[in-house]
Amino acid sequence: MKGEKAFQRCISASCGATFDVGEVLVACPRCGDLLDVVYDWSKCNPPGGLAEFQRRWANRNRPLDLSGVWRFRELLDFCGDGQRVTIGEGQTILQRNDGIARYVAAKAGGLFLQYEGLNPSGSFKDNGMAAAFSHARMVGATRVACASTGNTSASLALYAAHAGMQAIVFVGSGRIAFGKLAQGLDYGAKTLQIAGDFDACMRRVKEACARLNLYLVNSVNPFRLEGQKTIMYRVLEGLGWQVPDWIVVPGGNLGNSSAFGKAFAELKELGLIDRIPRLAVINSTGADTLDRLVNAKKLTWRDGNYDRRAIADDWKWQDDTKRLPHTIASAIEIARPVNAAKCLRALAVCDGVVRAVSDEEIMNAKAQISRGGLGCEPASAASVAGAKLLISQGVIDPSARIVCVLTGHPLKDPDATVGYHTAQYPKGKEVAGKRLFANMPIPVADDIEAICAAIEGGA
Ligand code: F0G
């Protein structure tokens, strides 16, 4: 691997085996742990300062400079320009939002929303797909597959259609929001509705990929996470290249949090930032595995010597007790997060914390996010609900500079939104508690007097 710009390396301290970037691997063949993409920075030629990336805005007519992923290509330089896939992902914005600052009891001017719903398929996944599909193209893959709670499948299907590959997606029966299912079907993915939940889909897609030689793009694919690092580069860009105090992100399969930790560790190593922000990863209380591992079982990274056994024991305990995840935030309805170990590393790098918030807190935060501007799907709102909780607990200082990542577009899951406002949630997805910001539709007769009376009527 010496002499290459990039290679793959096992994250386990006791293994650390390395592999060529041309190999298609989703786990270390020696020990089974996760893999990283590692760079020889002396060959990648990163700029001397982050602000230099901004110069590429002037070349927006060139697809690789328009891409919010490939604009930063020297920081994820594992393939050649001709292999890079883009459909214009990463045109996102960082919105200062004083309304949400008030809602979470933070200082005005200190709360920012990184809105990833602006991506081509409406979620942050497109950042990762641009990178994973570039690797897929590099290795000559023709069939790509994933297990998904919805957004990964939508994104994969879109990129596969664009790249001329066949998409095969595994989704849990009845567990995926309709906006996302609609996208995958429309983009032409072969969609397998597995009689089981996300974790079952994840297990089966790995088996199918191994057997049928399909290219797997779940976040166990280390190249996908390289693309998701750029979300943090754009946050820094949005803040004029200043480092915030906190990044708050929902946690499902834990790809994002893992990628964010890696992004900051690398930027620090390169001397492109002088400090690393703290990270808060937010579970739903209905899918709270990370919260349990970190806060109850006190699992930590321990320089790559983390307690693998404790994770395996937790999975077994879930099996034995037939514990199933259940949350309105279907995107993060995941009980066996595949990137748990990398997330532990990110928490160590970023002095991170983990919390879980209820569906009630998620849906109220989501309604506030929509009223304040951009909107998001339920899982995304866990970030704002988490920031509110952490400020109330005195963990986040109200005068801190806080960035909450909004991972997906509000139209992804209209059923949850209409359910919240009308109290008629989809069956099996009911949310208990107060709907603080419900905005009921008003039934009115087809009569102008009645219509005017309704318009003039009380709030
Ligand atoms: N937010 C949204 C909107 C998501 O779709 C996901 C994950 C997450 C947050 C959690 O991110 O896995 O990086 O911790 N969705 C995956 C999917 C699992 O299949 O679409 P994570």
GROMACS .gro file of C-alpha atoms and ligand atoms in nm:
model
  480
    1MET     CA    1   0.000   0.000   0.000
    2LYS     CA    2   0.300   0.224   0.043
    3GLY     CA    3   0.332   0.476  -0.237
    4GLU     CA    4  -0.046   0.498  -0.293
    5LYS     CA    5  -0.249   0.810  -0.225
    6ALA     CA    6  -0.508   0.610  -0.032
    7PHE     CA    7  -0.560   0.263   0.108
    8GLN     CA    8  -0.806   0.078   0.334
    9ARG     CA    9  -0.719  -0.010   0.693
   10CYS     CA   10  -0.893  -0.207   0.966
   11ILE     CA   11  -0.998   0.019   1.256
   12SER     CA   12  -0.909  -0.237   1.523
   13ALA     CA   13  -0.590  -0.150   1.711
   14SER     CA   14  -0.500  -0.515   1.748
   15CYS     CA   15  -0.536  -0.580   1.372
   16GLY     CA   16  -0.478  -0.270   1.157
   17ALA     CA   17  -0.452  -0.480   0.838
   18THR     CA   18  -0.430  -0.273   0.519
   19PHE     CA   19  -0.582  -0.328   0.176
   20ASP     CA   20  -0.572  -0.162  -0.162
   21VAL     CA   21  -0.849   0.086  -0.249
   22GLY     CA   22  -0.925  -0.134  -0.550
   23GLU     CA   23  -1.054  -0.409  -0.323
   24VAL     CA   24  -1.427  -0.434  -0.252
   25LEU     CA   25  -1.461  -0.498   0.121
   26VAL     CA   26  -1.719  -0.412   0.383
   27ALA     CA   27  -1.533  -0.571   0.674
   28CYS     CA   28  -1.175  -0.664   0.749
   29PRO     CA   29  -1.116  -1.012   0.599
   30ARG     CA   30  -0.874  -1.088   0.886
   31CYS     CA   31  -1.074  -0.987   1.194
   32GLY     CA   32  -1.419  -0.878   1.076
   33ASP     CA   33  -1.398  -0.522   1.206
   34LEU     CA   34  -1.484  -0.210   1.005
   35LEU     CA   35  -1.251  -0.051   0.753
   36ASP     CA   36  -1.137   0.306   0.702
   37VAL     CA   37  -1.005   0.487   0.399
   38VAL     CA   38  -0.665   0.628   0.498
   39TYR     CA   39  -0.463   0.883   0.301
   40ASP     CA   40  -0.100   0.961   0.246
   41TRP     CA   41  -0.156   1.334   0.266
   42SER     CA   42   0.181   1.413   0.114
   43LYS     CA   43   0.045   1.271  -0.213
   44CYS     CA   44  -0.307   1.417  -0.198
   45ASN     CA   45  -0.195   1.776  -0.203
   46PRO     CA   46  -0.451   1.933   0.030
   47PRO     CA   47  -0.451   2.314   0.033
   48GLY     CA   48  -0.273   2.514   0.300
   49GLY     CA   49  -0.600   2.664   0.425
   50LEU     CA   50  -0.966   2.562   0.407
   51ALA     CA   51  -1.071   2.893   0.255
   52GLU     CA   52  -0.891   2.791  -0.064
   53PHE     CA   53  -1.176   2.549  -0.138
   54GLN     CA   54  -1.403   2.848  -0.174
   55ARG     CA   55  -1.225   2.951  -0.492
   56ARG     CA   56  -1.401   2.663  -0.665
   57TRP     CA   57  -1.733   2.845  -0.637
   58ALA     CA   58  -1.609   3.050  -0.931
   59ASN     CA   59  -1.597   2.735  -1.149
   60ARG     CA   60  -1.953   2.618  -1.088
   61ASN     CA   61  -2.002   2.531  -1.453
   62ARG     CA   62  -1.764   2.236  -1.394
   63PRO     CA   63  -1.958   1.948  -1.234
   64LEU     CA   64  -1.679   1.849  -0.994
   65ASP     CA   65  -1.645   2.203  -0.867
   66LEU     CA   66  -2.023   2.244  -0.836
   67SER     CA   67  -2.048   1.926  -0.627
   68GLY     CA   68  -2.048   1.997  -0.254
   69VAL     CA   69  -1.861   1.667  -0.217
   70TRP     CA   70  -1.597   1.689  -0.488
   71ARG     CA   71  -1.524   2.055  -0.430
   72PHE     CA   72  -1.324   1.913  -0.138
   73ARG     CA   73  -1.170   1.630  -0.342
   74GLU     CA   74  -0.816   1.660  -0.201
   75LEU     CA   75  -0.963   1.551   0.135
   76LEU     CA   76  -1.113   1.230  -0.011
   77ASP     CA   77  -0.875   1.154  -0.288
   78PHE     CA   78  -0.918   0.780  -0.346
   79CYS     CA   79  -1.002   0.781  -0.719
   80GLY     CA   80  -0.930   0.967  -1.039
   81ASP     CA   81  -1.134   1.260  -1.172
   82GLY     CA   82  -1.275   1.044  -1.452
   83GLN     CA   83  -1.425   0.803  -1.199
   84ARG     CA   84  -1.596   1.060  -0.981
   85VAL     CA   85  -1.975   1.042  -0.992
   86THR     CA   86  -2.182   1.352  -0.924
   87ILE     CA   87  -2.533   1.475  -0.983
   88GLY     CA   88  -2.483   1.806  -0.809
   89GLU     CA   89  -2.509   1.689  -0.446
   90GLY     CA   90  -2.414   1.905  -0.154
   91GLN     CA   91  -2.577   2.235  -0.255
   92THR     CA   92  -2.683   2.277   0.104
   93ILE     CA   93  -2.710   2.573   0.336
   94LEU     CA   94  -2.631   2.649   0.694
   95GLN     CA   95  -2.918   2.855   0.827
   96ARG     CA   96  -2.889   3.072   1.137
   97ASN     CA   97  -3.220   3.022   1.313
   98ASP     CA   98  -3.306   3.241   1.608
   99GLY     CA   99  -3.654   3.090   1.641
  100ILE     CA  100  -3.504   2.750   1.705
  101ALA     CA  101  -3.242   2.909   1.931
  102ARG     CA  102  -3.533   3.040   2.143
  103TYR     CA  103  -3.703   2.700   2.134
  104VAL     CA  104  -3.396   2.520   2.269
  105ALA     CA  105  -3.309   2.808   2.508
  106ALA     CA  106  -2.984   2.896   2.329
  107LYS     CA  107  -2.849   3.242   2.268
  108ALA     CA  108  -2.981   3.431   1.964
  109GLY     CA  109  -2.729   3.404   1.683
  110GLY     CA  110  -2.579   3.084   1.820
  111LEU     CA  111  -2.800   2.816   1.668
  112PHE     CA  112  -2.754   2.694   1.310
  113LEU     CA  113  -2.934   2.432   1.103
  114GLN     CA  114  -2.733   2.242   0.841
  115TYR     CA  115  -3.009   2.159   0.594
  116GLU     CA  116  -2.927   1.843   0.399
  117GLY     CA  117  -3.280   1.817   0.258
  118LEU     CA  118  -3.160   2.026  -0.036
  119ASN     CA  119  -2.973   1.729  -0.182
  120PRO     CA  120  -3.092   1.573  -0.512
  121SER     CA  121  -3.279   1.289  -0.341
  122GLY     CA  122  -3.372   1.503  -0.041
  123SER     CA  123  -3.135   1.366   0.223
  124PHE     CA  124  -2.772   1.370   0.335
  125LYS     CA  125  -2.723   1.024   0.186
  126ASP     CA  126  -2.637   1.177  -0.153
  127ASN     CA  127  -2.304   1.297  -0.011
  128GLY     CA  128  -2.212   0.938   0.061
  129MET     CA  129  -2.352   0.800  -0.263
  130ALA     CA  130  -2.139   1.034  -0.476
  131ALA     CA  131  -1.832   0.881  -0.311
  132ALA     CA  132  -1.953   0.519  -0.300
  133PHE     CA  133  -2.063   0.522  -0.663
  134SER     CA  134  -1.726   0.663  -0.764
  135HIS     CA  135  -1.564   0.365  -0.596
  136ALA     CA  136  -1.822   0.132  -0.754
  137ARG     CA  137  -1.733   0.274  -1.095
  138MET     CA  138  -1.363   0.244  -1.013
  139VAL     CA  139  -1.397  -0.130  -0.944
  140GLY     CA  140  -1.633  -0.194  -1.237
  141ALA     CA  141  -1.946  -0.277  -1.037
  142THR     CA  142  -2.270  -0.313  -1.232
  143ARG     CA  143  -2.520  -0.404  -0.957
  144VAL     CA  144  -2.545  -0.208  -0.633
  145ALA     CA  145  -2.748  -0.294  -0.323
  146CYS     CA  146  -2.840  -0.167   0.022
  147ALA     CA  147  -3.066  -0.227   0.319
  148SER     CA  148  -3.253   0.085   0.415
  149THR     CA  149  -3.501   0.263   0.635
  150GLY     CA  150  -3.576   0.459   0.316
  151ASN     CA  151  -3.333   0.738   0.243
  152THR     CA  152  -3.037   0.523   0.151
  153SER     CA  153  -3.256   0.329  -0.092
  154ALA     CA  154  -3.392   0.649  -0.249
  155SER     CA  155  -3.043   0.790  -0.288
  156LEU     CA  156  -2.894   0.464  -0.415
  157ALA     CA  157  -3.174   0.427  -0.669
  158LEU     CA  158  -3.119   0.779  -0.800
  159TYR     CA  159  -2.742   0.741  -0.833
  160ALA     CA  160  -2.774   0.396  -0.990
  161ALA     CA  161  -3.013   0.532  -1.253
  162HIS     CA  162  -2.764   0.809  -1.321
  163ALA     CA  163  -2.457   0.583  -1.331
  164GLY     CA  164  -2.626   0.314  -1.540
  165MET     CA  165  -2.612   0.044  -1.271
  166GLN     CA  166  -2.887  -0.183  -1.144
  167ALA     CA  167  -3.021  -0.091  -0.800
  168ILE     CA  168  -3.144  -0.357  -0.557
  169VAL     CA  169  -3.285  -0.234  -0.228
  170PHE     CA  170  -3.397  -0.420   0.083
  171VAL     CA  171  -3.663  -0.246   0.293
  172GLY     CA  172  -3.854  -0.364   0.598
  173SER     CA  173  -4.221  -0.438   0.535
  174GLY     CA  174  -4.445  -0.144   0.623
  175ARG     CA  175  -4.163   0.042   0.798
  176ILE     CA  176  -4.052   0.286   0.535
  177ALA     CA  177  -4.201   0.632   0.487
  178PHE     CA  178  -4.398   0.661   0.165
  179GLY     CA  179  -4.201   0.952   0.021
  180LYS     CA  180  -3.889   0.736   0.029
  181LEU     CA  181  -4.054   0.421  -0.103
  182ALA     CA  182  -4.204   0.627  -0.385
  183GLN     CA  183  -3.861   0.755  -0.484
  184GLY     CA  184  -3.698   0.413  -0.499
  185LEU     CA  185  -3.982   0.271  -0.710
  186ASP     CA  186  -3.984   0.569  -0.942
  187TYR     CA  187  -3.607   0.568  -0.993
  188GLY     CA  188  -3.639   0.205  -1.099
  189ALA     CA  189  -3.483   0.012  -0.809
  190LYS     CA  190  -3.565  -0.355  -0.769
  191THR     CA  191  -3.731  -0.321  -0.428
  192LEU     CA  192  -3.745  -0.620  -0.196
  193GLN     CA  193  -3.983  -0.578   0.095
  194ILE     CA  194  -3.838  -0.816   0.350
  195ALA     CA  195  -4.067  -0.956   0.617
  196GLY     CA  196  -3.865  -0.803   0.898
  197ASP     CA  197  -3.713  -0.480   1.024
  198PHE     CA  198  -3.406  -0.285   0.917
  199ASP     CA  199  -3.167  -0.507   1.108
  200ALA     CA  200  -3.304  -0.813   0.928
  201CYS     CA  201  -3.263  -0.634   0.593
  202MET     CA  202  -2.905  -0.544   0.683
  203ARG     CA  203  -2.817  -0.903   0.764
  204ARG     CA  204  -2.976  -1.037   0.446
  205VAL     CA  205  -2.833  -0.779   0.209
  206LYS     CA  206  -2.483  -0.865   0.328
  207GLU     CA  207  -2.550  -1.232   0.256
  208ALA     CA  208  -2.698  -1.157  -0.085
  209CYS     CA  209  -2.408  -0.928  -0.179
  210ALA     CA  210  -2.154  -1.194  -0.088
  211ARG     CA  211  -2.340  -1.462  -0.279
  212LEU     CA  212  -2.433  -1.267  -0.593
  213ASN     CA  213  -2.134  -1.034  -0.607
  214LEU     CA  214  -2.342  -0.717  -0.563
  215TYR     CA  215  -2.171  -0.393  -0.459
  216LEU     CA  216  -2.294  -0.296  -0.110
  217VAL     CA  217  -2.341   0.076  -0.039
  218ASN     CA  218  -2.457   0.075   0.321
  219SER     CA  219  -2.237   0.276   0.554
  220VAL     CA  220  -2.023  -0.031   0.627
  221ASN     CA  221  -1.879   0.069   0.290
  222PRO     CA  222  -1.589   0.292   0.397
  223PHE     CA  223  -1.597   0.496   0.077
  224ARG     CA  224  -1.951   0.614   0.146
  225LEU     CA  225  -1.847   0.773   0.472
  226GLU     CA  226  -1.575   0.966   0.290
  227GLY     CA  227  -1.849   1.155   0.106
  228GLN     CA  228  -2.034   1.227   0.429
  229LYS     CA  229  -1.728   1.400   0.576
  230THR     CA  230  -1.801   1.688   0.343
  231ILE     CA  231  -2.116   1.779   0.538
  232MET     CA  232  -1.883   1.905   0.809
  233TYR     CA  233  -1.661   2.089   0.560
  234ARG     CA  234  -1.969   2.277   0.442
  235VAL     CA  235  -2.068   2.355   0.801
  236LEU     CA  236  -1.727   2.512   0.853
  237GLU     CA  237  -1.762   2.697   0.524
  238GLY     CA  238  -2.102   2.828   0.634
  239LEU     CA  239  -1.941   2.963   0.950
  240GLY     CA  240  -1.663   3.140   0.762
  241TRP     CA  241  -1.427   2.851   0.842
  242GLN     CA  242  -1.473   2.888   1.214
  243VAL     CA  243  -1.517   2.577   1.425
  244PRO     CA  244  -1.853   2.561   1.613
  245ASP     CA  245  -1.873   2.443   1.975
  246TRP     CA  246  -2.123   2.163   1.914
  247ILE     CA  247  -2.242   1.945   1.629
  248VAL     CA  248  -2.571   1.770   1.707
  249VAL     CA  249  -2.679   1.484   1.482
  250PRO     CA  250  -2.940   1.208   1.489
  251GLY     CA  251  -2.794   0.859   1.530
  252GLY     CA  252  -2.932   0.555   1.346
  253ASN     CA  253  -2.678   0.329   1.181
  254LEU     CA  254  -2.417   0.582   1.300
  255GLY     CA  255  -2.256   0.650   0.964
  256ASN     CA  256  -2.285   1.027   0.988
  257SER     CA  257  -2.146   1.061   1.337
  258SER     CA  258  -1.858   0.831   1.240
  259ALA     CA  259  -1.784   1.034   0.927
  260PHE     CA  260  -1.798   1.362   1.117
  261GLY     CA  261  -1.546   1.242   1.376
  262LYS     CA  262  -1.311   1.126   1.099
  263ALA     CA  263  -1.348   1.457   0.916
  264PHE     CA  264  -1.248   1.659   1.220
  265ALA     CA  265  -0.962   1.427   1.319
  266GLU     CA  266  -0.816   1.459   0.970
  267LEU     CA  267  -0.859   1.836   0.950
  268LYS     CA  268  -0.681   1.870   1.284
  269GLU     CA  269  -0.403   1.636   1.172
  270LEU     CA  270  -0.358   1.849   0.860
  271GLY     CA  271  -0.349   2.168   1.066
  272LEU     CA  272  -0.655   2.300   0.881
  273ILE     CA  273  -0.846   2.355   1.208
  274ASP     CA  274  -0.703   2.433   1.549
  275ARG     CA  275  -0.970   2.267   1.761
  276ILE     CA  276  -1.239   2.001   1.728
  277PRO     CA  277  -1.606   2.067   1.809
  278ARG     CA  278  -1.795   1.850   2.054
  279LEU     CA  279  -2.038   1.598   1.911
  280ALA     CA  280  -2.383   1.503   2.039
  281VAL     CA  281  -2.541   1.192   1.887
  282ILE     CA  282  -2.914   1.166   1.943
  283ASN     CA  283  -3.108   0.839   1.947
  284SER     CA  284  -3.482   0.798   1.971
  285THR     CA  285  -3.590   0.643   2.302
  286GLY     CA  286  -3.758   0.377   2.086
  287ALA     CA  287  -3.425   0.283   1.924
  288ASP     CA  288  -3.168   0.367   2.188
  289THR     CA  289  -2.889   0.113   2.149
  290LEU     CA  290  -2.606   0.367   2.137
  291ASP     CA  291  -2.747   0.550   2.439
  292ARG     CA  292  -2.748   0.222   2.630
  293LEU     CA  293  -2.399   0.118   2.520
  294VAL     CA  294  -2.241   0.454   2.603
  295ASN     CA  295  -2.437   0.580   2.903
  296ALA     CA  296  -2.548   0.262   3.081
  297LYS     CA  297  -2.270   0.023   2.979
  298LYS     CA  298  -1.999   0.293   2.965
  299LEU     CA  299  -1.850   0.166   2.642
  300THR     CA  300  -1.564   0.376   2.506
  301TRP     CA  301  -1.322   0.359   2.214
  302ARG     CA  302  -1.007   0.286   2.420
  303ASP     CA  303  -0.774   0.369   2.129
  304GLY     CA  304  -0.925   0.097   1.913
  305ASN     CA  305  -0.935  -0.164   2.190
  306TYR     CA  306  -1.307  -0.118   2.257
  307ASP     CA  307  -1.504  -0.397   2.417
  308ARG     CA  308  -1.636  -0.590   2.117
  309ARG     CA  309  -1.782  -0.849   2.346
  310ALA     CA  310  -2.010  -0.594   2.514
  311ILE     CA  311  -2.161  -0.505   2.176
  312ALA     CA  312  -2.212  -0.870   2.083
  313ASP     CA  313  -2.372  -0.930   2.425
  314ASP     CA  314  -2.611  -0.640   2.371
  315TRP     CA  315  -2.717  -0.779   2.031
  316LYS     CA  316  -2.774  -1.117   2.193
  317TRP     CA  317  -2.973  -0.962   2.475
  318GLN     CA  318  -3.195  -0.796   2.217
  319ASP     CA  319  -3.248  -1.130   2.045
  320ASP     CA  320  -3.317  -1.312   2.372
  321THR     CA  321  -3.566  -1.053   2.496
  322LYS     CA  322  -3.720  -1.011   2.147
  323ARG     CA  323  -3.667  -0.639   2.181
  324LEU     CA  324  -3.768  -0.450   1.867
  325PRO     CA  325  -3.710  -0.082   1.792
  326HIS     CA  326  -4.015   0.137   1.750
  327THR     CA  327  -4.021   0.509   1.673
  328ILE     CA  328  -4.208   0.760   1.457
  329ALA     CA  329  -3.860   0.858   1.336
  330SER     CA  330  -3.854   0.556   1.104
  331ALA     CA  331  -3.518   0.658   0.953
  332ILE     CA  332  -3.346   0.584   1.283
  333GLU     CA  333  -3.553   0.281   1.381
  334ILE     CA  334  -3.236   0.072   1.405
  335ALA     CA  335  -3.134  -0.148   1.696
  336ARG     CA  336  -2.799  -0.289   1.578
  337PRO     CA  337  -2.609   0.008   1.439
  338VAL     CA  338  -2.338  -0.126   1.210
  339ASN     CA  339  -2.104   0.164   1.275
  340ALA     CA  340  -2.120   0.149   1.655
  341ALA     CA  341  -1.742   0.107   1.686
  342LYS     CA  342  -1.658   0.396   1.455
  343CYS     CA  343  -1.907   0.610   1.643
  344LEU     CA  344  -1.727   0.530   1.969
  345ARG     CA  345  -1.412   0.659   1.801
  346ALA     CA  346  -1.591   0.978   1.690
  347LEU     CA  347  -1.715   1.032   2.046
  348ALA     CA  348  -1.356   0.998   2.170
  349VAL     CA  349  -1.220   1.237   1.906
  350CYS     CA  350  -1.493   1.496   1.969
  351ASP     CA  351  -1.542   1.457   2.345
  352GLY     CA  352  -1.892   1.353   2.251
  353VAL     CA  353  -2.213   1.272   2.434
  354VAL     CA  354  -2.516   1.056   2.352
  355ARG     CA  355  -2.878   1.113   2.446
  356ALA     CA  356  -3.217   0.969   2.355
  357VAL     CA  357  -3.530   1.178   2.296
  358SER     CA  358  -3.893   1.067   2.283
  359ASP     CA  359  -4.119   1.067   1.979
  360GLU     CA  360  -4.320   1.345   2.144
  361GLU     CA  361  -4.007   1.562   2.174
  362ILE     CA  362  -3.908   1.476   1.816
  363MET     CA  363  -4.245   1.569   1.667
  364ASN     CA  364  -4.275   1.894   1.861
  365ALA     CA  365  -3.923   1.994   1.758
  366LYS     CA  366  -4.005   1.903   1.398
  367ALA     CA  367  -4.310   2.129   1.398
  368GLN     CA  368  -4.098   2.415   1.530
  369ILE     CA  369  -3.832   2.357   1.265
  370SER     CA  370  -4.096   2.387   0.994
  371ARG     CA  371  -4.245   2.702   1.140
  372GLY     CA  372  -3.901   2.855   1.166
  373GLY     CA  373  -3.808   2.795   0.807
  374LEU     CA  374  -3.682   2.487   0.634
  375GLY     CA  375  -3.855   2.183   0.776
  376CYS     CA  376  -3.731   1.826   0.800
  377GLU     CA  377  -3.846   1.468   0.846
  378PRO     CA  378  -3.898   1.325   1.197
  379ALA     CA  379  -3.554   1.164   1.245
  380SER     CA  380  -3.379   1.491   1.160
  381ALA     CA  381  -3.567   1.675   1.432
  382ALA     CA  382  -3.400   1.451   1.691
  383SER     CA  383  -3.102   1.686   1.657
  384VAL     CA  384  -3.299   1.991   1.772
  385ALA     CA  385  -3.483   1.794   2.041
  386GLY     CA  386  -3.142   1.666   2.156
  387ALA     CA  387  -2.992   2.016   2.170
  388LYS     CA  388  -3.290   2.130   2.378
  389LEU     CA  389  -3.241   1.841   2.619
  390LEU     CA  390  -2.866   1.895   2.649
  391ILE     CA  391  -2.907   2.266   2.719
  392SER     CA  392  -3.170   2.190   2.985
  393GLN     CA  393  -2.924   1.944   3.142
  394GLY     CA  394  -2.648   2.203   3.147
  395VAL     CA  395  -2.429   1.995   2.913
  396ILE     CA  396  -2.446   2.244   2.626
  397ASP     CA  397  -2.385   2.602   2.733
  398PRO     CA  398  -2.670   2.826   2.607
  399SER     CA  399  -2.415   3.072   2.469
  400ALA     CA  400  -2.236   2.802   2.267
  401ARG     CA  401  -2.232   2.801   1.890
  402ILE     CA  402  -2.442   2.497   1.801
  403VAL     CA  403  -2.503   2.328   1.467
  404CYS     CA  404  -2.795   2.086   1.438
  405VAL     CA  405  -2.787   1.868   1.126
  406LEU     CA  406  -3.123   1.836   0.949
  407THR     CA  407  -3.069   1.512   0.765
  408GLY     CA  408  -3.380   1.481   0.545
  409HIS     CA  409  -3.651   1.679   0.365
  410PRO     CA  410  -3.997   1.732   0.522
  411LEU     CA  411  -4.178   1.569   0.227
  412LYS     CA  412  -4.008   1.237   0.294
  413ASP     CA  413  -4.269   1.142   0.552
  414PRO     CA  414  -4.593   1.337   0.504
  415ASP     CA  415  -4.793   1.076   0.698
  416ALA     CA  416  -4.608   1.155   1.019
  417THR     CA  417  -4.656   1.527   0.969
  418VAL     CA  418  -5.028   1.505   0.891
  419GLY     CA  419  -5.065   1.261   1.179
  420TYR     CA  420  -4.913   1.513   1.417
  421HIS     CA  421  -5.133   1.801   1.306
  422THR     CA  422  -5.458   1.602   1.288
  423ALA     CA  423  -5.397   1.347   1.565
  424GLN     CA  424  -5.452   1.077   1.304
  425TYR     CA  425  -5.120   0.899   1.282
  426PRO     CA  426  -5.076   0.603   1.050
  427LYS     CA  427  -5.177   0.278   1.221
  428GLY     CA  428  -4.905   0.147   1.445
  429LYS     CA  429  -4.723   0.483   1.435
  430GLU     CA  430  -4.926   0.670   1.696
  431VAL     CA  431  -4.733   0.916   1.912
  432ALA     CA  432  -4.838   0.969   2.271
  433GLY     CA  433  -4.809   1.305   2.444
  434LYS     CA  434  -4.876   1.668   2.371
  435ARG     CA  435  -4.885   1.801   2.017
  436LEU     CA  436  -4.775   2.148   2.118
  437PHE     CA  437  -4.778   2.306   1.774
  438ALA     CA  438  -5.058   2.113   1.602
  439ASN     CA  439  -5.221   2.305   1.317
  440MET     CA  440  -5.553   2.132   1.244
  441PRO     CA  441  -5.711   2.170   0.901
  442ILE     CA  442  -6.056   2.333   0.927
  443PRO     CA  443  -6.344   2.162   0.751
  444VAL     CA  444  -6.563   2.425   0.583
  445ALA     CA  445  -6.878   2.405   0.374
  446ASP     CA  446  -6.858   2.502   0.007
  447ASP     CA  447  -7.012   2.834   0.096
  448ILE     CA  448  -6.851   3.179   0.085
  449GLU     CA  449  -7.011   3.298   0.410
  450ALA     CA  450  -6.880   2.995   0.595
  451ILE     CA  451  -6.540   3.032   0.431
  452CYS     CA  452  -6.508   3.398   0.533
  453ALA     CA  453  -6.624   3.318   0.884
  454ALA     CA  454  -6.358   3.048   0.905
  455ILE     CA  455  -6.088   3.288   0.782
  456GLU     CA  456  -6.190   3.557   1.031
  457GLY     CA  457  -6.249   3.309   1.312
  458GLY     CA  458  -6.027   3.268   1.617
  459ALA     CA  459  -5.680   3.122   1.591
  460F0G     N1  460  -3.163   1.094   0.949
  460F0G     C1  461  -3.217   1.043   0.838
  460F0G     C2  462  -3.316   1.125   0.764
  460F0G     C3  463  -3.180   0.914   0.793
  460F0G     O1  464  -3.233   0.864   0.683
  460F0G     C4  465  -3.087   0.840   0.870
  460F0G     C5  466  -3.047   0.706   0.831
  460F0G     C6  467  -3.035   0.899   0.984
  460F0G     C7  468  -3.073   1.026   1.020
  460F0G     C8  469  -2.935   0.829   1.068
  460F0G     O2  470  -2.809   0.842   1.013
  460F0G     O3  471  -2.743   0.605   1.003
  460F0G     O4  472  -2.579   0.787   0.969
  460F0G     O5  473  -2.676   0.744   1.194
  460F0G     N2  474  -3.103   0.639   0.741
  460F0G     C9  475  -3.055   0.512   0.688
  460F0G    C10  476  -3.134   0.468   0.569
  460F0G    C11  477  -3.028   0.409   0.787
  460F0G     O6  478  -3.142   0.349   0.541
  460F0G     O7  479  -3.185   0.554   0.497
  460F0G     P1  480  -2.695   0.737   1.048
   0.00000   0.00000   0.00000
